XYZ file of C-alpha atoms in Angstrom:
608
model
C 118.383 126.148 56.571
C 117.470 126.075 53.442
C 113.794 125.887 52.317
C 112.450 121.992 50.945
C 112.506 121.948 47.155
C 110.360 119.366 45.397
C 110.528 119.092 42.333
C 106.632 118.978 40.859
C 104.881 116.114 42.691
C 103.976 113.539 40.465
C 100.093 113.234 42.416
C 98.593 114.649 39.466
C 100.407 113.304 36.891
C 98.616 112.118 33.949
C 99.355 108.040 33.908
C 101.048 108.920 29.998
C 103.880 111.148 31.733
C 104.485 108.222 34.294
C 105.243 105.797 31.372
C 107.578 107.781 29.626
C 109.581 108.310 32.387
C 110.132 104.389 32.603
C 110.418 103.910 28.523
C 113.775 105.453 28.243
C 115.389 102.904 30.414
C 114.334 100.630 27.208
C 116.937 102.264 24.939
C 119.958 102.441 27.063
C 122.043 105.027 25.273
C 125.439 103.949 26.875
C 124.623 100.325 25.634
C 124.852 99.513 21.448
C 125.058 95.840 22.264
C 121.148 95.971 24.409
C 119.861 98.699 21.461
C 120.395 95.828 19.419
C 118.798 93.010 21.406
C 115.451 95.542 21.762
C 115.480 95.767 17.851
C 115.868 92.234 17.574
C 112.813 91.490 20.166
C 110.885 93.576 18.253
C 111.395 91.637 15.214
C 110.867 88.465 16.536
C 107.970 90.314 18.069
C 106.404 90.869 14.689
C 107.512 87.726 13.317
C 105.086 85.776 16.556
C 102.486 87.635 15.912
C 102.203 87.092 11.963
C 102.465 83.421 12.657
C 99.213 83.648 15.348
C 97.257 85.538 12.492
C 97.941 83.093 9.338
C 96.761 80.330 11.973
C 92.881 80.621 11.421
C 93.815 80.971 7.534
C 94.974 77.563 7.209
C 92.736 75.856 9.913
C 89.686 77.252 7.241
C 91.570 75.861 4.194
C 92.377 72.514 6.174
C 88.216 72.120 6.634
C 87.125 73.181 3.107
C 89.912 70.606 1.735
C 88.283 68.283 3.620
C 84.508 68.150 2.053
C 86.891 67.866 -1.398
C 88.188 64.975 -3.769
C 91.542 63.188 -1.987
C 93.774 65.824 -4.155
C 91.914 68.558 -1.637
C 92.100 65.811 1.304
C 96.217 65.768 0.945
C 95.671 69.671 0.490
C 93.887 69.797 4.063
C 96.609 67.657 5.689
C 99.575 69.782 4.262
C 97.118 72.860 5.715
C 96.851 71.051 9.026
C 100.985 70.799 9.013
C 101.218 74.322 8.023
C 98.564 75.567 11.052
C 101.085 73.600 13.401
C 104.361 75.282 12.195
C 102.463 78.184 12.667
C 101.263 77.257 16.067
C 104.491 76.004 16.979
C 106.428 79.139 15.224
C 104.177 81.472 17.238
C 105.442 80.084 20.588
C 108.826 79.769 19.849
C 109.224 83.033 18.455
C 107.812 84.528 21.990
C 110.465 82.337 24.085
C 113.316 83.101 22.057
C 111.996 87.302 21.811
C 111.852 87.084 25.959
C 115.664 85.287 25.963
C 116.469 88.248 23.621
C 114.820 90.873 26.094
C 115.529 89.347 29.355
C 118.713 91.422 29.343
C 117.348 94.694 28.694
C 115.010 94.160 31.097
C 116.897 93.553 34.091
C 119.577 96.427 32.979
C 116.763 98.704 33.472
C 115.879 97.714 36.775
C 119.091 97.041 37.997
C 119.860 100.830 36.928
C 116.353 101.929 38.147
C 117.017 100.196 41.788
C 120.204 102.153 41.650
C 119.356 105.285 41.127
C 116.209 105.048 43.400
C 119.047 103.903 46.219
C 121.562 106.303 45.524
C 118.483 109.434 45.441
C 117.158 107.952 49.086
C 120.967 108.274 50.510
C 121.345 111.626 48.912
C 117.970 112.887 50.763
C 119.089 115.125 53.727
C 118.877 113.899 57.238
C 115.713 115.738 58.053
C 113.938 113.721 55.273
C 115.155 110.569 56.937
C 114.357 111.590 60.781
C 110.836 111.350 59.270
C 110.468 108.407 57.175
C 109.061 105.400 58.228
C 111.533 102.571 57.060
C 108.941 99.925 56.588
C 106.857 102.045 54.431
C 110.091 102.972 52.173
C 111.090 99.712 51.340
C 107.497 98.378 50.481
C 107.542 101.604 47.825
C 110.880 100.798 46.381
C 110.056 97.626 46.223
C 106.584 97.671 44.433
C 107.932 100.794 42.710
C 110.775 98.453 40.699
C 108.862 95.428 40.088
C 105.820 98.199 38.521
C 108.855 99.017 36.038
C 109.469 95.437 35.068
C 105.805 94.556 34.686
C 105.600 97.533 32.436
C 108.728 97.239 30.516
C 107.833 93.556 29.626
C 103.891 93.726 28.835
C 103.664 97.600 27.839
C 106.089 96.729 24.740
C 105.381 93.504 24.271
C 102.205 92.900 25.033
C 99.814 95.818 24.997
C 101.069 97.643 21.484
C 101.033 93.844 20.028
C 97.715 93.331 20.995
C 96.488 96.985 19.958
C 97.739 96.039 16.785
C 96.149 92.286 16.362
C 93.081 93.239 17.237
C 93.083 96.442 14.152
C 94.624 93.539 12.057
C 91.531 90.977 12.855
C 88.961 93.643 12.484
C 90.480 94.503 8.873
C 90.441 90.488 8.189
C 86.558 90.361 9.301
C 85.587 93.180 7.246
C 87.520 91.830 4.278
C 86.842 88.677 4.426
C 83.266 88.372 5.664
C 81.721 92.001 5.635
C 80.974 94.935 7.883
C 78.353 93.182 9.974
C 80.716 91.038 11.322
C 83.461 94.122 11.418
C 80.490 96.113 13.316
C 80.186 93.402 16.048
C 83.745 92.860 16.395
C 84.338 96.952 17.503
C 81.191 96.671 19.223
C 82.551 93.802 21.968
C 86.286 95.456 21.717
C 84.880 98.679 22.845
C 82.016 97.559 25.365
C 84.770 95.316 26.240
C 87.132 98.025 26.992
C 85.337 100.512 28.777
C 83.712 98.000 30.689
C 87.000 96.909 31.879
C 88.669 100.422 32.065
C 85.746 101.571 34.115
C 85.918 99.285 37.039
C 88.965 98.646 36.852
C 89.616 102.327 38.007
C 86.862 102.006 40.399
C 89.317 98.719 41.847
C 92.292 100.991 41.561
C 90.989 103.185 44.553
C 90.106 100.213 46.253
C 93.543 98.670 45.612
C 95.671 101.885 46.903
C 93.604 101.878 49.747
C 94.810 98.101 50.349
C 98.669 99.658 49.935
C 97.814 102.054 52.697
C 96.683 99.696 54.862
C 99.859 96.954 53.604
C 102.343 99.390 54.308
C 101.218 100.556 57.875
C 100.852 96.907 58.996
C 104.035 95.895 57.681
C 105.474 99.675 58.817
C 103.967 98.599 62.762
C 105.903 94.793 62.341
C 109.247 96.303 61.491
C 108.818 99.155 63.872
C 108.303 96.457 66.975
C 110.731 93.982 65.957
C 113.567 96.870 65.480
C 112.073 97.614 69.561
C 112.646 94.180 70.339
C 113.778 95.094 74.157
C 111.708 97.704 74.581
C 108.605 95.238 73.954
C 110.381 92.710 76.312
C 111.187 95.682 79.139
C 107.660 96.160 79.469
C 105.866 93.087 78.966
C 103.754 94.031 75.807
C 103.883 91.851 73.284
C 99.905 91.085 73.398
C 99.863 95.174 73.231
C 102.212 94.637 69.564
C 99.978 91.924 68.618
C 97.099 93.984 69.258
C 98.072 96.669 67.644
C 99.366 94.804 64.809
C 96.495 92.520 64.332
C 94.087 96.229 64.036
C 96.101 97.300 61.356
C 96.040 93.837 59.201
C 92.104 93.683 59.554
C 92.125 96.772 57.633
C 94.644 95.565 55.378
C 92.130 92.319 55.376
C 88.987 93.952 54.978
C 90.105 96.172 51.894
C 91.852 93.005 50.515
C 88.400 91.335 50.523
C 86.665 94.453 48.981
C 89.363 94.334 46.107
C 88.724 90.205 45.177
C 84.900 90.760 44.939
C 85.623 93.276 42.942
C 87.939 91.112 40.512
C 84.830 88.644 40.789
C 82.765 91.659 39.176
C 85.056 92.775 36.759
C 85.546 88.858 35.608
C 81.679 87.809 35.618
C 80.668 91.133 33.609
C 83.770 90.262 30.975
C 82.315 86.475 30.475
C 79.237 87.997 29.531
C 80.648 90.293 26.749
C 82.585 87.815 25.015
C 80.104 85.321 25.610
C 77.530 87.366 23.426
C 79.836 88.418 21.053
C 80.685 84.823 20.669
C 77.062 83.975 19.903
C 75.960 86.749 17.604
C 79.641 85.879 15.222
C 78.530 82.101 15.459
C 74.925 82.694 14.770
C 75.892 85.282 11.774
C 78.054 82.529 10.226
C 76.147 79.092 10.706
C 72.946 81.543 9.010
C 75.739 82.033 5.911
C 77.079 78.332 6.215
C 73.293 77.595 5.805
C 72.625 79.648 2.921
C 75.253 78.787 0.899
C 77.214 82.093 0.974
C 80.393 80.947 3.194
C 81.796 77.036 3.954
C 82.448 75.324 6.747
C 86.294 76.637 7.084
C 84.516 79.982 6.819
C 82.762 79.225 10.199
C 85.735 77.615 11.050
C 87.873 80.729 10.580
C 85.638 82.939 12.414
C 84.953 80.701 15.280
C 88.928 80.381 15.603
C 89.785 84.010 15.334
C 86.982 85.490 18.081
C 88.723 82.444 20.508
C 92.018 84.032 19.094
C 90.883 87.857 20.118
C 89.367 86.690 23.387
C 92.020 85.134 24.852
C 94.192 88.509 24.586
C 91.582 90.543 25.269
C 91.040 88.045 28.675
C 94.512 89.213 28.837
C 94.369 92.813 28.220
C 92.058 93.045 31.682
C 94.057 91.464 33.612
C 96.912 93.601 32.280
C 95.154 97.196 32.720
C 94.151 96.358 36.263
C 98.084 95.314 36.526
C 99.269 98.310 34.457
C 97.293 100.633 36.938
C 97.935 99.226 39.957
C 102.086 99.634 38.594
C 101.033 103.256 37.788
C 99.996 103.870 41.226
C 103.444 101.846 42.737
C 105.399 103.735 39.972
C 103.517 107.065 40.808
C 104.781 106.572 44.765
C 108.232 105.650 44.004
C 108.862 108.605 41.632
C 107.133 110.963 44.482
C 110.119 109.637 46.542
C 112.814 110.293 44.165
C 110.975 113.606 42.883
C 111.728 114.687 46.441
C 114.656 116.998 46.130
C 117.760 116.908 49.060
C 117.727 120.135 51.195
C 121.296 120.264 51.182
C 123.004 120.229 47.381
C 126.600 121.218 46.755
C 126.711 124.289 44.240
C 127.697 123.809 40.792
C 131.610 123.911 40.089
C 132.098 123.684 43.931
C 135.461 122.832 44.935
C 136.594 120.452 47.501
C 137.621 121.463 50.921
C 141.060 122.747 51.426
C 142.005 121.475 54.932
C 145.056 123.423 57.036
C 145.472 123.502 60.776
C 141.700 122.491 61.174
C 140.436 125.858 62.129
C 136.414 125.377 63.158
C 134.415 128.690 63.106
C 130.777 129.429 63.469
C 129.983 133.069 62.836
C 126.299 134.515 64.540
C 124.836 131.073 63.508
C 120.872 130.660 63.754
C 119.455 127.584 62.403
C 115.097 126.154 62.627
C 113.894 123.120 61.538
C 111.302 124.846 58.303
C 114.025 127.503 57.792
C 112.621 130.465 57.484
C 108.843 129.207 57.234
C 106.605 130.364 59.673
C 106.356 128.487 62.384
C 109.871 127.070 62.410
C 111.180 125.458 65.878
C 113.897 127.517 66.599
C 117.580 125.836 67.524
C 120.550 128.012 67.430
C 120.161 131.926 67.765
C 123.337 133.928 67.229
C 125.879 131.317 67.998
C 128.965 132.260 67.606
C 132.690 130.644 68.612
C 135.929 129.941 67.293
C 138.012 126.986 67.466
C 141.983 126.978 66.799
C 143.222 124.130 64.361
C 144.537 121.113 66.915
C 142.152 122.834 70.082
C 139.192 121.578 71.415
C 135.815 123.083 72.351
C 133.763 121.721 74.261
C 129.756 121.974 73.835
C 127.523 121.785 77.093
C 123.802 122.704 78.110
C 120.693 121.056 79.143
C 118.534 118.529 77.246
C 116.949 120.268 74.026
C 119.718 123.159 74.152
C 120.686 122.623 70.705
C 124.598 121.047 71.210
C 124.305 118.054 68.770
C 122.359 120.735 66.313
C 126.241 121.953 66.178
C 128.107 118.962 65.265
C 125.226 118.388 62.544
C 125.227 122.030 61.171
C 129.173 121.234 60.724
C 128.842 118.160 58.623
C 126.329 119.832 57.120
C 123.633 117.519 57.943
C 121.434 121.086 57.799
C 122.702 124.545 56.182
C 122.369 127.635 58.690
C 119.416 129.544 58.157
C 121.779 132.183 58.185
C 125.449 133.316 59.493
C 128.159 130.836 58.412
C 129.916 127.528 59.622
C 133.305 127.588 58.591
C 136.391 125.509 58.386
C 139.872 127.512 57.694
C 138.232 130.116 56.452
C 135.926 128.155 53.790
C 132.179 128.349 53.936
C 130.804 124.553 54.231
C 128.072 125.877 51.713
C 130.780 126.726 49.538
C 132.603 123.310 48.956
C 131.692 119.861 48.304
C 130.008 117.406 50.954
C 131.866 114.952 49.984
C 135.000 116.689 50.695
C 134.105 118.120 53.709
C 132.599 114.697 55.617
C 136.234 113.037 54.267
C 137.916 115.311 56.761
C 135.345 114.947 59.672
C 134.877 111.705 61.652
C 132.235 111.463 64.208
C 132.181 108.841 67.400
C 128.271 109.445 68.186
C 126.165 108.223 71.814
C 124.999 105.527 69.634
C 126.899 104.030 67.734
C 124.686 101.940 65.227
C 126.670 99.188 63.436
C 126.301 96.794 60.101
C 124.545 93.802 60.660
C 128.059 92.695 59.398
C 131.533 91.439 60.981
C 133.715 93.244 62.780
C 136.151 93.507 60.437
C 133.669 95.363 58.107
C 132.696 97.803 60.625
C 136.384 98.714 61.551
C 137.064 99.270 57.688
C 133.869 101.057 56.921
C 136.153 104.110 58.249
C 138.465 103.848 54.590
C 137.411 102.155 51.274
C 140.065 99.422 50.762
C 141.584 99.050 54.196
C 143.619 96.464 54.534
C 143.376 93.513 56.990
C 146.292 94.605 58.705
C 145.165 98.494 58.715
C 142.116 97.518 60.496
C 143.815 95.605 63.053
C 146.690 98.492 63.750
C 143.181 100.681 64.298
C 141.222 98.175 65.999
C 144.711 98.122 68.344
C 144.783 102.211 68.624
C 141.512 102.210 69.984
C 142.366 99.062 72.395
C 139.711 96.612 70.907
C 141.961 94.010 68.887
C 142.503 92.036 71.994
C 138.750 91.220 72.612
C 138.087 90.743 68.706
C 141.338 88.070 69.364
C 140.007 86.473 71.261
C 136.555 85.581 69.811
C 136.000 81.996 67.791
C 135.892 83.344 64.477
C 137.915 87.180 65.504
C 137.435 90.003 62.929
C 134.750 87.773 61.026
C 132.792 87.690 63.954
C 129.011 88.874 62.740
C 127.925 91.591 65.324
C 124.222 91.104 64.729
C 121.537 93.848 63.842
C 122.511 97.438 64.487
C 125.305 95.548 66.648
C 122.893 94.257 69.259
C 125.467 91.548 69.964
C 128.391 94.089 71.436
C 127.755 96.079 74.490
C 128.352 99.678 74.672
C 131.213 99.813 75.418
C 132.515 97.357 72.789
C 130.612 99.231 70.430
C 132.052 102.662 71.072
C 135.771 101.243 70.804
C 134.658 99.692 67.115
C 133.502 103.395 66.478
C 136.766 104.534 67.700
C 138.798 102.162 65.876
C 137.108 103.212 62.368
C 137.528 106.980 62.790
C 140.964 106.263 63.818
C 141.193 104.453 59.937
C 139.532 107.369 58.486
C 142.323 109.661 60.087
C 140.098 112.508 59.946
C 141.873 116.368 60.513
C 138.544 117.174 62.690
C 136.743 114.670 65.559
C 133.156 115.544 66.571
C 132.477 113.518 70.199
C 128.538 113.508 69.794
C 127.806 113.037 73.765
C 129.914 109.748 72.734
C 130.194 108.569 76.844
C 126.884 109.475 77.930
C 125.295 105.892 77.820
C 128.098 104.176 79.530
C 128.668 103.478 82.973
C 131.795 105.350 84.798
C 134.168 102.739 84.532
C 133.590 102.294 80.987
C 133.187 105.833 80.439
C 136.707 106.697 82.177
C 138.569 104.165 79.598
C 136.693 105.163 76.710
C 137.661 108.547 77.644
C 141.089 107.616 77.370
C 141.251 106.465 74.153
C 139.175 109.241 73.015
C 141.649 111.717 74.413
C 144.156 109.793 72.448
C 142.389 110.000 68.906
C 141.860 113.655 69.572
C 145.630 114.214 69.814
C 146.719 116.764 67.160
C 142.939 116.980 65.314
C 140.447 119.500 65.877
C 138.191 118.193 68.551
C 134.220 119.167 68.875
C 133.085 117.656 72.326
C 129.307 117.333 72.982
C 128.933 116.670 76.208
C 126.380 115.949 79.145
C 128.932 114.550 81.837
C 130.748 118.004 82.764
C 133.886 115.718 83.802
C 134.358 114.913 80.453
C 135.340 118.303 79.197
C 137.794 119.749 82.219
C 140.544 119.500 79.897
C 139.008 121.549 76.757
C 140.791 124.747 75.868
C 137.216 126.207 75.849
C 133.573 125.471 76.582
C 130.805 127.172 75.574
C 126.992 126.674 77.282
C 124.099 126.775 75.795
C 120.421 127.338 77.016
C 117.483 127.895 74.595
C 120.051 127.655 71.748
C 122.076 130.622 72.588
C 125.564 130.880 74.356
C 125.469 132.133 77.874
C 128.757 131.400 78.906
C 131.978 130.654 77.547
C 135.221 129.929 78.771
C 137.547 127.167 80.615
C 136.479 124.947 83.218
C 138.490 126.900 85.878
C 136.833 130.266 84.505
C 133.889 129.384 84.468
C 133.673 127.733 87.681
C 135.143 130.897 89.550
C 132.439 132.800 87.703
C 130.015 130.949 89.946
C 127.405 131.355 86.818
C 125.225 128.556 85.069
C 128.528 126.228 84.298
C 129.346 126.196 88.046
C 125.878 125.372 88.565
C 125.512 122.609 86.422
C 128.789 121.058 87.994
C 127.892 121.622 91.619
C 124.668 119.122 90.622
C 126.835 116.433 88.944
C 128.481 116.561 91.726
C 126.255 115.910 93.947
C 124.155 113.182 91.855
C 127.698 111.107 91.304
C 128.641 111.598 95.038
C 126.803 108.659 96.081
C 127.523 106.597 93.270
C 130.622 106.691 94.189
C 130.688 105.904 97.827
C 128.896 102.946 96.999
C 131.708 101.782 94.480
C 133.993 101.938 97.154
């Protein structure tokens, strides 16, 4: 198998590399009709924020034409109308840039959740064996609503208010001098690092809290999805237990991350509550000596409430804009993770013939060639005649459903070859190669869907009346007749509301759709009972007519008919031949039958 390639973790990222991964998604090169909607936003951007900064202009003129003769009082009053259009102009301008945006926006995270899915289904089974499915859907999920958080306040709120506050700071030292310029930078940068400082200091805190979120909410889905299980043994005060443990951590970082908000607010107040005084002060001393008017104080007093509020804002946006950095920072870790198995570049499809199956001196680990791997397969080595069967048999942990995974290339060999008419499965697309293989596994895990989905999950645009002729071949339409509401019938979560039995005819019915030139039987009778094994068997038998057939088997009476079993032990082939050759040799085979033999013995007196 091929060695794990990651592409370089994102862990140690600095935050500026995270954001301009999401920014492209902004400028959409297939899309000239949302280009022009961001340029427009931006516009209408500029156009809000010009109208917020001639606001305190005309609220000062509006006082000082007050203290004047009624020419200056109707000058006031036409000031007052023009601070409302302004006020009004500033708000509308914002609405109408967000109905502008809102498009943009949710193209980027519709192509963002996308790609995120399509990367997760492209990871190789032995990332997904692994992952914790609770866990993976709280990243994803925090991971895309970081990008719109970002995408909405990074363009159009943070640069704005970067740029308002340089404006306002130019104003005061125009305007009124660089005293009042001085104590303006002053509270922006105490401000600022204030905020910046324990707002990281939260940020530990707060991933801590995600930690905690996703194992709780990892432990709920884990013991609902065991539903029985917690039922067969009478522990559900054991899953509330355990479940409860894991939310008082979650609870007991949650309450170490709001009295840390309480800091970070309280120490905030103060700044701006100083810097509101010393401005105030500064001007009512001016106001008092004659040097500025009323509107003056006026002014200033309106644009340090104009600065505070976004600068109220732009701490509650950092803490937001690093907690998305640390959501966005674990998503992109998941879809930084590279697949172990890739098709090569310019690889062409599979050419299928008679269905020839051939693995030549096979040996496959779990870590490759790593030390340490777990050993699998050592040396195996078979070949199977298009339209034959071969039969797979061993003990538990022998490596027979290793076989049937190496073939759909779940996992590449870590060396030899698995081939198929002479082509190397490396060597040709997994797409192609997976059309031509259909697989009835032990369990066969369905859509929480209807019937009629399931069946046609075997072919893209199946027909109603192809998925009944299959649902018929595999001797299932009959039952799904018979039900209230027939194919539409919903068959619940992972098909919990089928038994077995019904279950492994609906996995029939949609390989028999797919019409696949090879059939892989994972151990596909092993759960049943022996009355629903022996018809299952028969329409198995039936599907396997004139395809290449890969049996893995436990039940030895399952496999009489192959035209050749192989055994494995330790992941090597010890034996290999047909059932009436191998049983004359008297060797492990014959061994392994003379103790099913003996275990079903009694099973069967009792049935009759």
């Amino acid at each position: 198998m091929r060695r794990t390639r990651r592409r370089p973790s994102t862990g140690g990222t600095p935050d500026i590399s995270i954001l301009t991964r999401a920014l492209p998604d902004l400028w959409p090169k297939d899309r000239r009709d949302l280009q022009t909607r961001v340029v427009i936003a931006l516009v209408l951007l500029v156009l809000a924020k010009g109208a917020t900064l001639l606001m305190p202009f005309a609220y000062r003129e509006a006082v000082d034409g007050l203290n004047e003769t009624a020419a200056g009082i109707s000058a006031a009053i036409l000031m007052v109308v023009a601070y409302g259009v302004a006020r009004l102009s500033g708000t509308v301008l914002q609405q109408l840039r967000d109905y502008v945006f809102a498009p943009v926006g949710q193209h980027a995270l519709r192509g963002l959740a996308l790609r995120t899915f399509r990367h997760v289904h492209a990871l190789s089974l032995g990332y997904h064996i692994g992952r914790k499915t609770g866990a993976l859907s709280r990243i994803i999920d925090r991971g895309v609503k970081a990008i719109d958080f970002l995408l909405r306040f990074l363009v159009f709120n943070i640069v704005p208010l970067m740029f308002e506050l340089m404006i306002v700071a130019a104003i005061f030292w125009v305007e009124f001098g660089w005293s009042y310029f001085a104590v303006l930078v002053v509270t922006i940068v105490a401000y600022v690092i204030f905020t910046f400082r324990i707002t990281e200091w939260r940020v530990k805190i707060r991933i801590e809290m995600n930690k905690e979120d996703q194992d709780a909410h990892q432990k709920a889905v884990d013991s609902l999805l065991n539903y029985e299980t917690v039922k067969y043994f009478d522990a559900d005060g054991r899953e509330s237990d355990r479940y409860d443990r894991a939310m008082a951590l979650y609870q007991s970082a949650a309450i170490r991350t709001q009295s840390s908000l309480a800091l970070l607010n309280s120490g905030q107040a103060v700044i701006i509550a100083v810097a509101m005084v010393a401005v105030m002060v500064m001007t009512a001393l001016e106001v008092a000596a004659g040097t500025l008017t009323v509107g003056s104080f006026v002014m200033v007093n309106a644009f340090m409430i104009q600065i505070t509020v976004p600068l109220n804002f732009l701490g509650t946006v950092y803490r937001e804009i690093r907690q998305s950095l640390v959501d966005m920072r674990e998503m992109y870790e998941l879809t930084d993770q590279a697949p172990e198995v890739t098709d090569r570049p310019g690889a062409p499809g599979l050419q299928v013939g008679p269905g020839r199956v051939t693995f030549r001196n096979v040996d496959f680990a779990y870590g490759g060639a790593e030390e340490g791997a777990r050993a699998i397969l050592r040396d195996v080595d078979f070949d199977v005649a298009g339209g034959g069967t071969l039969a797979v048999v061993g003990p538990s942990g022998a490596g027979k459903s290793t076989i049937a995974r190496l073939l759909f290339r779940f996992y590449d060999a870590s060396s030899g070859a698995v081939e198929i008419d002479g082509q190397d499965v490396r060597d040709v697309t997994q797409a192609s190669l997976r059309l031509q293989i259909g697989v009835v596994p032990q369990d066969t895990v369905l859509f929480n869907d209807t019937i009629g989905y399931n069946i046609g999950y075997g072919r893209a645009g199946s027909s109603r009346e192809e998925i009944e002729a299959a649902a018929k071949a595999a001797r299932i339409h009959d039952f799904i007749a018979a039900l209230p509401e027939g194919y539409e019938t919903l068959v619940g979560e992972r098909g919990l509301k089928l038994s077995g039995g019904e279950k492994q005819r609906v996995a029939i019915a949609r390989t028999v759709l797919k019409d696949p030139a090879i059939l892989v039987l994972d151990e596909a009778t092993s759960a049943l009972d022996t009355g629903t094994e022996r018809e299952i068997q028969a329409e198995l038998r039936r599907l396997g007519e004139g395809r290449t057939v890969l049996m893995v088997a436990h039940r030895l009476s399952t496999v009489v008919d192959a035209d050749q079993i192989i055994v494995l032990e330790a992941g090597r082939v010890v034996e290999r031949g047909t059932h009436g050759a191998l049983l004359a040799k008297r060797g492990r085979y014959a061994g392994m039958w003379a103790r099913q033999e003996a275990d079903e013995a009694p099973v069967a007196a009792e049935a009759t």
